[in-house]
Amino acid sequence: MDVMGDKVTLFETGRFVQTSDPGTEEPEGIGAATADETVEAAEEVAELARRRLAAEAGDVEAMSVLGAMLLRRGDLDGAEPHLRAATSAGDRAAANNLGVLLHQRGYADEAAGWWRIAAVAGSAAAAHALGRHHRERGDEPAAEYWLRQSAEQGHVLGAYALADLLEHRADSGAERWMRVAAEHGHREAAYRLARALDRRATSEPAVDNGVGARGARSRGTGSTGIGADSAGCDGADALAEAEQWYRQAAARGHRRAALHLGAILEKRGALKEAGRWYLTSAKDGEARAACALGFLLRDAGDTESAAVWWLRAAQDGDGNAANALGALHAERGETQTAERWYRAAMDAGDVNGAYNLGLLCAEQGRTAQAEQWYRRAAYAGHREAANALAVLLLQSGDTSGAEPWFSRAAESGSVDAAFNLGILFAGRGLEPEALRWYERAAAAGHTEAALQ
């Protein structure tokens, strides 16, 4: 189980450990070591030598610091005797760091024993490590107890881990601790708090939220998962706060925060700033951001640059980008290449790929194949594919087969399907039914339905 969002550092250096390992604690009275790589290796060697001499002279603090420094360097054999000696002399930080060392050696239960000693003595870092140890073993009551001890002492990672545990249990107290961690600079906490506020303010997108016919995308929603406009003042306030936390997380290198921040800005019309955040996220490997950046570039008239980012996103498995590439090649008359990208989109789980394949086949007169792809997309919930399938069936004379697909598409919100149902019922002389569907389509802006 991994409940850590940001990487944890050993003894506040730049050397990262796995997120499943708790961080070491700095001994009281020692200034924070810098994580900046500009610290000269010679200075570190000199500091080690100085601490070693003091430790050999019986200085408990020096033993603790020396053990932590060696632990940071990966010298577990060298660190252990110094940490054990300092722990025996009652050094709380050494007990915590001894737990870290033993955890790295694979002695989780012995590590937990030392963390407990340090936590009882007041170590917030040890309480955090102990809480995570219990959670990994499924003992959530014990995990909550120790994580709460850590969080209430102001330990940022403890607050985040407690929030994660409470959120897993759908406990309303989760947001409070997520906010505490975010306010103290925890990147993942800021992102998760933003997502919670974003979801509160907006709705999730429907099935047809990606590239539809020939790559037309729902503005601001297709590639990012940001949904409809906020409902009311409370929604607007929540979205504004979400933007603030996205900014904090994105500024600290969180690529998904940069993606969602870009989506909010794009929806607002701040396209230049949105593009900058999409670019930041895309360069960090976020395929959805690369896809969204491609759409911004396409809308600005730069299809060549758009294609570069779509290709990058599609190669990383983004179905929306694959659809966009397919549409681009179809517009150029390169149908074989278009079909290959539509299939790639479908393989990536994007239902629009099957719909676009149906459109491509229908344009080429390959009716049987078009029907096959429309059906596949329609069964997956694609409303426009359901309408297209119904039209195809109606053209072949299968009125009874067309009606349920028109109905399914219309009930899902397809304006064209509502209009087509009106035509179908009018042709049967069922004017009240026809009028009902014409009215629905007209209310959604369908001009011909209004004329009918």
Short mmCIF file of C-alpha atoms in Angstrom, two decimals:
data_model
loop_
_atom_site.label_atom_id
_atom_site.label_comp_id
_atom_site.label_asym_id
_atom_site.label_seq_id
_atom_site.Cartn_x
_atom_site.Cartn_y
_atom_site.Cartn_z
CA MET A 1 0.00 0.00 0.00
CA ASP A 2 1.27 3.45 -0.88
CA VAL A 3 -0.31 6.40 0.85
CA MET A 4 2.48 8.89 0.22
CA GLY A 5 2.04 11.47 -2.46
CA ASP A 6 5.41 13.22 -2.53
CA LYS A 7 8.75 11.46 -2.31
CA VAL A 8 10.25 11.36 1.16
CA THR A 9 13.85 12.36 1.74
CA LEU A 10 16.28 10.89 4.18
CA PHE A 11 17.61 13.36 6.72
CA GLU A 12 16.46 16.25 4.53
CA THR A 13 18.80 15.58 1.64
CA GLY A 14 18.08 15.22 -2.04
CA ARG A 15 18.48 11.44 -2.05
CA PHE A 16 15.06 9.96 -2.55
CA VAL A 17 13.85 6.77 -0.93
CA GLN A 18 10.84 4.72 -1.96
CA THR A 19 7.56 6.24 -0.87
CA SER A 20 6.72 3.11 1.10
CA ASP A 21 9.61 3.89 3.47
CA PRO A 22 9.02 6.43 6.24
CA GLY A 23 11.39 9.40 6.38
CA THR A 24 14.09 9.84 8.92
CA GLU A 25 13.88 12.43 11.63
CA GLU A 26 16.41 15.13 12.24
CA PRO A 27 17.87 15.04 15.76
CA GLU A 28 16.83 17.94 17.98
CA GLY A 29 19.30 20.79 18.09
CA ILE A 30 20.78 20.12 14.65
CA GLY A 31 20.28 22.62 11.85
CA ALA A 32 18.55 21.35 8.73
CA ALA A 33 20.97 19.96 6.17
CA THR A 34 20.55 21.46 2.71
CA ALA A 35 19.18 19.39 -0.17
CA ASP A 36 20.88 21.60 -2.73
CA GLU A 37 23.30 19.74 -4.94
CA THR A 38 25.76 22.62 -4.71
CA VAL A 39 26.90 21.38 -1.29
CA GLU A 40 30.47 20.35 -1.87
CA ALA A 41 31.34 16.70 -1.35
CA ALA A 42 34.45 17.79 0.50
CA GLU A 43 32.37 19.67 3.07
CA GLU A 44 30.25 16.59 3.67
CA VAL A 45 33.33 14.44 4.16
CA ALA A 46 34.70 16.98 6.62
CA GLU A 47 31.42 17.05 8.52
CA LEU A 48 31.40 13.26 8.68
CA ALA A 49 34.92 13.25 10.07
CA ARG A 50 34.01 15.86 12.68
CA ARG A 51 30.92 13.97 13.79
CA ARG A 52 32.83 10.70 13.89
CA LEU A 53 35.45 12.15 16.25
CA ALA A 54 32.75 13.55 18.51
CA ALA A 55 30.86 10.25 18.48
CA GLU A 56 33.97 8.32 19.42
CA ALA A 57 34.38 10.74 22.32
CA GLY A 58 30.90 9.74 23.57
CA ASP A 59 28.81 12.62 22.21
CA VAL A 60 25.29 11.15 21.87
CA GLU A 61 24.08 13.90 19.57
CA ALA A 62 27.06 13.29 17.27
CA MET A 63 26.31 9.54 17.23
CA SER A 64 22.73 10.27 16.19
CA VAL A 65 23.70 12.75 13.48
CA LEU A 66 26.52 10.53 12.18
CA GLY A 67 24.17 7.55 11.99
CA ALA A 68 21.60 9.63 10.10
CA MET A 69 24.24 10.91 7.67
CA LEU A 70 25.52 7.42 6.96
CA LEU A 71 21.95 6.18 6.57
CA ARG A 72 21.35 8.93 4.06
CA ARG A 73 24.41 7.82 2.10
CA GLY A 74 23.12 4.24 2.03
CA ASP A 75 25.79 2.92 4.41
CA LEU A 76 23.47 0.84 6.57
CA ASP A 77 26.25 -1.21 8.15
CA GLY A 78 28.11 1.94 9.15
CA ALA A 79 25.00 3.73 10.40
CA GLU A 80 23.49 0.97 12.56
CA PRO A 81 26.00 0.85 15.46
CA HIS A 82 25.92 4.64 15.85
CA LEU A 83 22.11 4.75 15.80
CA ARG A 84 21.87 1.87 18.29
CA ALA A 85 24.34 3.57 20.61
CA ALA A 86 22.46 6.87 20.47
CA THR A 87 19.14 5.09 20.94
CA SER A 88 20.45 3.30 24.01
CA ALA A 89 21.38 6.72 25.39
CA GLY A 90 17.77 7.86 24.95
CA ASP A 91 18.02 9.84 21.70
CA ARG A 92 14.53 9.99 20.21
CA ALA A 93 15.58 10.85 16.66
CA ALA A 94 18.06 7.98 16.64
CA ALA A 95 15.29 5.56 17.61
CA ASN A 96 13.19 6.78 14.70
CA ASN A 97 16.09 6.54 12.27
CA LEU A 98 16.99 3.09 13.54
CA GLY A 99 13.42 2.12 12.65
CA VAL A 100 13.98 3.50 9.15
CA LEU A 101 17.20 1.50 8.80
CA LEU A 102 15.59 -1.73 9.97
CA HIS A 103 12.63 -1.14 7.67
CA GLN A 104 15.03 -0.82 4.75
CA ARG A 105 16.68 -4.09 5.78
CA GLY A 106 13.28 -5.78 5.74
CA TYR A 107 12.78 -6.08 9.50
CA ALA A 108 9.41 -4.33 9.59
CA ASP A 109 8.27 -5.58 13.00
CA GLU A 110 11.54 -4.64 14.72
CA ALA A 111 11.39 -1.26 12.99
CA ALA A 112 7.87 -0.73 14.33
CA GLY A 113 9.14 -1.45 17.84
CA TRP A 114 11.67 1.38 17.65
CA TRP A 115 9.16 3.71 16.03
CA ARG A 116 6.80 3.03 18.91
CA ILE A 117 9.51 3.94 21.43
CA ALA A 118 10.25 7.17 19.54
CA ALA A 119 6.56 7.99 19.04
CA VAL A 120 5.76 7.53 22.73
CA ALA A 121 8.66 9.88 23.43
CA GLY A 122 6.99 12.48 21.23
CA SER A 123 8.45 11.94 17.76
CA ALA A 124 5.88 13.00 15.15
CA ALA A 125 7.95 11.40 12.37
CA ALA A 126 7.98 8.07 14.21
CA ALA A 127 4.23 8.28 14.86
CA HIS A 128 3.71 8.81 11.15
CA ALA A 129 5.91 5.84 10.27
CA LEU A 130 4.18 3.66 12.85
CA GLY A 131 0.75 4.68 11.57
CA ARG A 132 1.70 3.70 8.04
CA HIS A 133 3.14 0.43 9.30
CA HIS A 134 -0.22 -0.45 10.88
CA ARG A 135 -2.16 0.61 7.80
CA GLU A 136 -0.04 -1.60 5.57
CA ARG A 137 -1.04 -4.47 7.83
CA GLY A 138 -4.73 -3.62 7.71
CA ASP A 139 -5.00 -2.38 11.29
CA GLU A 140 -6.82 0.85 10.53
CA PRO A 141 -7.78 1.79 14.13
CA ALA A 142 -4.11 1.65 15.20
CA ALA A 143 -3.08 3.43 12.01
CA GLU A 144 -5.54 6.24 12.65
CA TYR A 145 -4.41 6.61 16.25
CA TRP A 146 -0.74 7.08 15.38
CA LEU A 147 -1.33 9.12 12.26
CA ARG A 148 -3.56 11.44 14.25
CA GLN A 149 -0.82 11.76 16.89
CA SER A 150 1.60 12.73 14.15
CA ALA A 151 -0.79 15.12 12.41
CA GLU A 152 -1.77 16.89 15.62
CA GLN A 153 1.91 17.54 16.32
CA GLY A 154 2.15 19.39 12.99
CA HIS A 155 3.81 16.66 10.92
CA VAL A 156 2.82 17.38 7.31
CA LEU A 157 3.23 13.80 6.06
CA GLY A 158 1.24 12.59 9.05
CA ALA A 159 -1.58 14.99 8.17
CA TYR A 160 -1.58 13.79 4.57
CA ALA A 161 -1.50 10.12 5.50
CA LEU A 162 -4.35 10.65 7.98
CA ALA A 163 -6.38 12.45 5.31
CA ASP A 164 -5.76 9.59 2.89
CA LEU A 165 -6.93 7.04 5.45
CA LEU A 166 -10.06 9.03 6.33
CA GLU A 167 -10.86 9.64 2.67
CA HIS A 168 -10.59 5.91 2.03
CA ARG A 169 -13.28 5.45 4.70
CA ALA A 170 -15.38 8.32 3.30
CA ASP A 171 -14.91 10.16 6.60
CA SER A 172 -15.89 13.84 6.44
CA GLY A 173 -12.78 14.75 8.43
CA ALA A 174 -10.53 13.89 5.49
CA GLU A 175 -10.78 17.30 3.86
CA ARG A 176 -9.67 19.09 7.02
CA TRP A 177 -6.39 17.18 7.19
CA MET A 178 -5.86 17.29 3.43
CA ARG A 179 -6.20 21.06 3.70
CA VAL A 180 -3.73 21.17 6.62
CA ALA A 181 -1.16 19.24 4.58
CA ALA A 182 -1.78 21.40 1.51
CA GLU A 183 -1.41 24.62 3.52
CA HIS A 184 1.98 23.38 4.69
CA GLY A 185 3.18 22.80 1.14
CA HIS A 186 2.37 19.13 0.52
CA ARG A 187 2.10 18.91 -3.26
CA GLU A 188 -0.12 15.83 -3.58
CA ALA A 189 -2.41 17.10 -0.83
CA ALA A 190 -2.86 20.37 -2.73
CA TYR A 191 -3.74 18.43 -5.88
CA ARG A 192 -6.19 16.11 -4.16
CA LEU A 193 -7.86 18.98 -2.34
CA ALA A 194 -8.21 20.76 -5.67
CA ARG A 195 -9.76 17.68 -7.28
CA ALA A 196 -12.30 17.37 -4.46
CA LEU A 197 -13.28 21.04 -4.81
CA ASP A 198 -13.35 20.73 -8.60
CA ARG A 199 -15.71 17.76 -8.46
CA ARG A 200 -17.90 19.63 -6.00
CA ALA A 201 -18.12 22.57 -8.40
CA THR A 202 -18.49 20.69 -11.68
CA SER A 203 -20.02 17.55 -13.05
CA GLU A 204 -18.05 14.73 -14.70
CA PRO A 205 -18.21 14.55 -18.53
CA ALA A 206 -20.63 12.31 -20.42
CA VAL A 207 -19.57 9.46 -22.68
CA ASP A 208 -19.34 11.58 -25.83
CA ASN A 209 -16.69 13.93 -24.47
CA GLY A 210 -13.83 13.32 -26.82
CA VAL A 211 -13.19 13.51 -30.52
CA GLY A 212 -16.40 12.95 -32.40
CA ALA A 213 -16.99 13.15 -36.10
CA ARG A 214 -13.81 14.28 -37.78
CA GLY A 215 -12.16 15.33 -34.55
CA ALA A 216 -14.64 17.88 -33.26
CA ARG A 217 -14.06 18.15 -29.52
CA SER A 218 -16.28 19.48 -26.75
CA ARG A 219 -14.47 22.66 -25.76
CA GLY A 220 -12.63 22.49 -22.47
CA THR A 221 -13.76 18.99 -21.58
CA GLY A 222 -12.49 16.49 -24.09
CA SER A 223 -9.01 15.73 -22.89
CA THR A 224 -8.98 16.71 -19.26
CA GLY A 225 -12.06 15.41 -17.52
CA ILE A 226 -13.22 18.91 -16.46
CA GLY A 227 -16.97 18.91 -16.76
CA ALA A 228 -19.82 21.36 -17.06
CA ASP A 229 -19.96 24.91 -15.76
CA SER A 230 -20.32 25.34 -12.03
CA ALA A 231 -23.77 25.48 -10.58
CA GLY A 232 -24.41 28.65 -8.60
CA CYS A 233 -22.27 30.76 -6.31
CA ASP A 234 -21.09 27.88 -4.16
CA GLY A 235 -19.87 26.04 -7.24
CA ALA A 236 -18.04 29.12 -8.48
CA ASP A 237 -16.37 29.61 -5.10
CA ALA A 238 -15.30 25.98 -4.99
CA LEU A 239 -13.88 26.18 -8.51
CA ALA A 240 -11.97 29.35 -7.65
CA GLU A 241 -10.44 27.64 -4.62
CA ALA A 242 -9.69 24.54 -6.69
CA GLU A 243 -7.78 26.73 -9.13
CA GLN A 244 -5.70 28.12 -6.26
CA TRP A 245 -4.67 24.64 -5.09
CA TYR A 246 -4.04 23.45 -8.64
CA ARG A 247 -1.69 26.39 -9.04
CA GLN A 248 0.18 25.53 -5.87
CA ALA A 249 0.61 21.89 -6.86
CA ALA A 250 1.45 22.73 -10.49
CA ALA A 251 4.06 25.26 -9.42
CA ARG A 252 5.75 22.45 -7.48
CA GLY A 253 5.87 20.18 -10.53
CA HIS A 254 2.61 18.20 -10.28
CA ARG A 255 1.83 17.40 -13.90
CA ARG A 256 -1.84 16.48 -13.42
CA ALA A 257 -2.43 19.69 -11.47
CA ALA A 258 -0.94 21.59 -14.42
CA LEU A 259 -3.29 19.69 -16.75
CA HIS A 260 -6.43 20.57 -14.77
CA LEU A 261 -5.30 24.15 -14.25
CA GLY A 262 -4.87 24.45 -18.01
CA ALA A 263 -8.41 23.13 -18.52
CA ILE A 264 -9.90 25.70 -16.14
CA LEU A 265 -8.01 28.49 -17.86
CA GLU A 266 -9.00 27.24 -21.33
CA LYS A 267 -12.66 27.23 -20.35
CA ARG A 268 -12.29 30.79 -19.07
CA GLY A 269 -10.73 31.84 -22.38
CA ALA A 270 -7.22 32.46 -21.04
CA LEU A 271 -5.77 30.38 -23.84
CA LYS A 272 -2.20 31.63 -23.69
CA GLU A 273 -1.80 30.78 -20.01
CA ALA A 274 -3.68 27.51 -20.50
CA GLY A 275 -1.24 26.59 -23.23
CA ARG A 276 1.72 27.26 -20.94
CA TRP A 277 0.39 24.91 -18.29
CA TYR A 278 -0.53 22.26 -20.85
CA LEU A 279 3.00 22.51 -22.22
CA THR A 280 4.51 22.15 -18.74
CA SER A 281 2.37 19.09 -18.05
CA ALA A 282 2.99 17.57 -21.47
CA LYS A 283 6.75 17.93 -21.14
CA ASP A 284 6.50 16.05 -17.85
CA GLY A 285 4.84 13.15 -19.68
CA GLU A 286 1.11 13.80 -19.23
CA ALA A 287 -0.50 12.51 -22.43
CA ARG A 288 -3.82 14.27 -21.85
CA ALA A 289 -2.03 17.61 -21.62
CA ALA A 290 -0.20 16.91 -24.88
CA CYS A 291 -3.55 16.14 -26.48
CA ALA A 292 -5.17 19.31 -25.12
CA LEU A 293 -2.19 21.37 -26.27
CA GLY A 294 -2.67 19.88 -29.73
CA PHE A 295 -6.27 21.12 -29.82
CA LEU A 296 -5.23 24.61 -28.76
CA LEU A 297 -2.64 24.69 -31.53
CA ARG A 298 -5.15 23.36 -34.07
CA ASP A 299 -7.65 26.05 -33.07
CA ALA A 300 -4.90 28.63 -33.54
CA GLY A 301 -4.33 27.33 -37.06
CA ASP A 302 -1.06 25.49 -36.41
CA THR A 303 -2.07 21.97 -37.43
CA GLU A 304 1.51 20.81 -37.97
CA SER A 305 2.50 21.54 -34.37
CA ALA A 306 -0.82 20.12 -33.20
CA ALA A 307 -0.04 16.87 -34.99
CA VAL A 308 3.33 16.63 -33.23
CA TRP A 309 1.69 16.79 -29.79
CA TRP A 310 -1.17 14.51 -30.80
CA LEU A 311 1.35 11.96 -32.02
CA ARG A 312 3.23 12.15 -28.74
CA ALA A 313 0.00 11.72 -26.75
CA ALA A 314 -1.32 8.93 -28.99
CA GLN A 315 1.92 6.99 -28.68
CA ASP A 316 1.45 7.21 -24.89
CA GLY A 317 -2.00 5.64 -25.22
CA ASP A 318 -4.29 8.66 -25.38
CA GLY A 319 -7.33 7.69 -27.45
CA ASN A 320 -8.55 11.25 -27.88
CA ALA A 321 -5.25 12.22 -29.52
CA ALA A 322 -5.37 9.13 -31.74
CA ASN A 323 -8.85 10.18 -32.87
CA ALA A 324 -7.59 13.69 -33.59
CA LEU A 325 -4.77 12.28 -35.71
CA GLY A 326 -7.24 10.08 -37.52
CA ALA A 327 -9.46 13.08 -38.26
CA LEU A 328 -6.47 15.08 -39.49
CA HIS A 329 -5.41 12.35 -41.91
CA ALA A 330 -9.01 11.80 -43.04
CA GLU A 331 -9.29 15.51 -43.90
CA ARG A 332 -6.16 15.11 -46.03
CA GLY A 333 -7.65 12.11 -47.82
CA GLU A 334 -5.19 9.69 -46.21
CA THR A 335 -7.88 7.17 -45.31
CA GLN A 336 -5.62 4.21 -44.53
CA THR A 337 -3.60 6.22 -42.02
CA ALA A 338 -6.82 7.68 -40.59
CA GLU A 339 -8.25 4.19 -40.12
CA ARG A 340 -5.08 3.06 -38.36
CA TRP A 341 -5.34 5.90 -35.84
CA TYR A 342 -9.05 5.37 -35.30
CA ARG A 343 -8.30 1.73 -34.51
CA ALA A 344 -5.57 2.85 -32.13
CA ALA A 345 -8.09 5.10 -30.39
CA MET A 346 -10.51 2.22 -30.10
CA ASP A 347 -7.79 -0.03 -28.71
CA ALA A 348 -7.04 2.68 -26.13
CA GLY A 349 -10.64 2.43 -24.94
CA ASP A 350 -12.00 5.54 -26.68
CA VAL A 351 -15.46 4.73 -28.02
CA ASN A 352 -15.18 7.60 -30.51
CA GLY A 353 -12.65 5.47 -32.40
CA ALA A 354 -15.34 2.99 -33.38
CA TYR A 355 -17.75 5.80 -34.28
CA ASN A 356 -15.19 7.51 -36.49
CA LEU A 357 -14.37 4.21 -38.15
CA GLY A 358 -18.08 3.90 -38.93
CA LEU A 359 -18.11 7.38 -40.44
CA LEU A 360 -15.05 6.59 -42.54
CA CYS A 361 -16.52 3.34 -43.84
CA ALA A 362 -19.87 4.99 -44.59
CA GLU A 363 -18.16 7.70 -46.66
CA GLN A 364 -16.38 4.99 -48.66
CA GLY A 365 -19.62 3.10 -49.26
CA ARG A 366 -18.59 0.20 -47.01
CA THR A 367 -22.05 0.03 -45.45
CA ALA A 368 -21.75 -3.36 -43.75
CA GLN A 369 -18.54 -2.35 -42.01
CA ALA A 370 -19.99 1.04 -41.11
CA GLU A 371 -22.93 -0.70 -39.44
CA GLN A 372 -20.53 -2.95 -37.53
CA TRP A 373 -18.56 -0.01 -36.11
CA TYR A 374 -21.65 2.06 -35.37
CA ARG A 375 -23.11 -0.86 -33.44
CA ARG A 376 -19.94 -1.29 -31.45
CA ALA A 377 -19.89 2.35 -30.47
CA ALA A 378 -23.65 2.49 -29.85
CA TYR A 379 -23.58 -0.52 -27.53
CA ALA A 380 -20.81 1.25 -25.61
CA GLY A 381 -23.16 4.22 -25.08
CA HIS A 382 -22.13 6.57 -27.90
CA ARG A 383 -25.33 8.48 -28.66
CA GLU A 384 -24.32 9.85 -32.07
CA ALA A 385 -23.25 6.37 -33.15
CA ALA A 386 -26.70 5.14 -32.10
CA ASN A 387 -28.29 7.86 -34.25
CA ALA A 388 -26.00 7.08 -37.20
CA LEU A 389 -26.81 3.38 -36.89
CA ALA A 390 -30.53 4.14 -36.86
CA VAL A 391 -30.16 6.31 -39.99
CA LEU A 392 -28.29 3.50 -41.72
CA LEU A 393 -30.98 0.99 -40.78
CA LEU A 394 -33.73 3.36 -41.89
CA GLN A 395 -32.03 3.84 -45.25
CA SER A 396 -31.95 0.08 -45.71
CA GLY A 397 -35.69 -0.11 -44.96
CA ASP A 398 -35.41 -1.51 -41.43
CA THR A 399 -37.77 0.96 -39.71
CA SER A 400 -38.48 -1.28 -36.73
CA GLY A 401 -34.75 -1.76 -36.15
CA ALA A 402 -34.06 1.98 -36.46
CA GLU A 403 -36.63 3.23 -33.93
CA PRO A 404 -35.05 1.84 -30.71
CA TRP A 405 -31.66 3.27 -31.69
CA PHE A 406 -33.19 6.67 -32.41
CA SER A 407 -34.93 6.50 -29.04
CA ARG A 408 -31.76 5.51 -27.19
CA ALA A 409 -29.78 8.32 -28.81
CA ALA A 410 -32.51 10.91 -28.23
CA GLU A 411 -32.96 9.97 -24.57
CA SER A 412 -29.19 10.33 -24.18
CA GLY A 413 -29.35 13.89 -25.50
CA SER A 414 -28.80 13.60 -29.25
CA VAL A 415 -30.64 16.51 -30.88
CA ASP A 416 -30.41 14.94 -34.34
CA ALA A 417 -31.92 11.71 -33.02
CA ALA A 418 -34.83 13.63 -31.46
CA PHE A 419 -35.48 15.31 -34.84
CA ASN A 420 -35.24 11.98 -36.65
CA LEU A 421 -37.74 10.44 -34.25
CA GLY A 422 -40.09 13.29 -35.07
CA ILE A 423 -39.77 12.49 -38.77
CA LEU A 424 -40.29 8.78 -38.10
CA PHE A 425 -43.48 9.30 -36.07
CA ALA A 426 -44.80 11.92 -38.50
CA GLY A 427 -44.38 9.42 -41.32
CA ARG A 428 -46.58 7.00 -39.37
CA GLY A 429 -49.22 9.65 -38.78
CA LEU A 430 -48.48 9.77 -35.04
CA GLU A 431 -48.53 13.54 -34.85
CA PRO A 432 -48.58 13.97 -31.02
CA GLU A 433 -45.47 11.80 -30.72
CA ALA A 434 -43.83 13.57 -33.64
CA LEU A 435 -44.61 16.97 -32.10
CA ARG A 436 -43.08 15.95 -28.77
CA TRP A 437 -39.76 15.04 -30.37
CA TYR A 438 -39.76 18.05 -32.71
CA GLU A 439 -40.27 20.29 -29.67
CA ARG A 440 -37.40 18.66 -27.81
CA ALA A 441 -35.06 19.08 -30.77
CA ALA A 442 -36.23 22.66 -31.39
CA ALA A 443 -35.67 23.58 -27.73
CA ALA A 444 -32.07 22.41 -28.16
CA GLY A 445 -31.60 24.69 -31.16
CA HIS A 446 -32.42 22.43 -34.11
CA THR A 447 -33.67 24.82 -36.82
CA GLU A 448 -35.46 22.29 -39.02
CA ALA A 449 -37.26 20.87 -36.02
CA ALA A 450 -38.51 24.36 -35.17
CA LEU A 451 -39.82 24.74 -38.74
CA GLN A 452 -41.62 21.40 -38.51
#
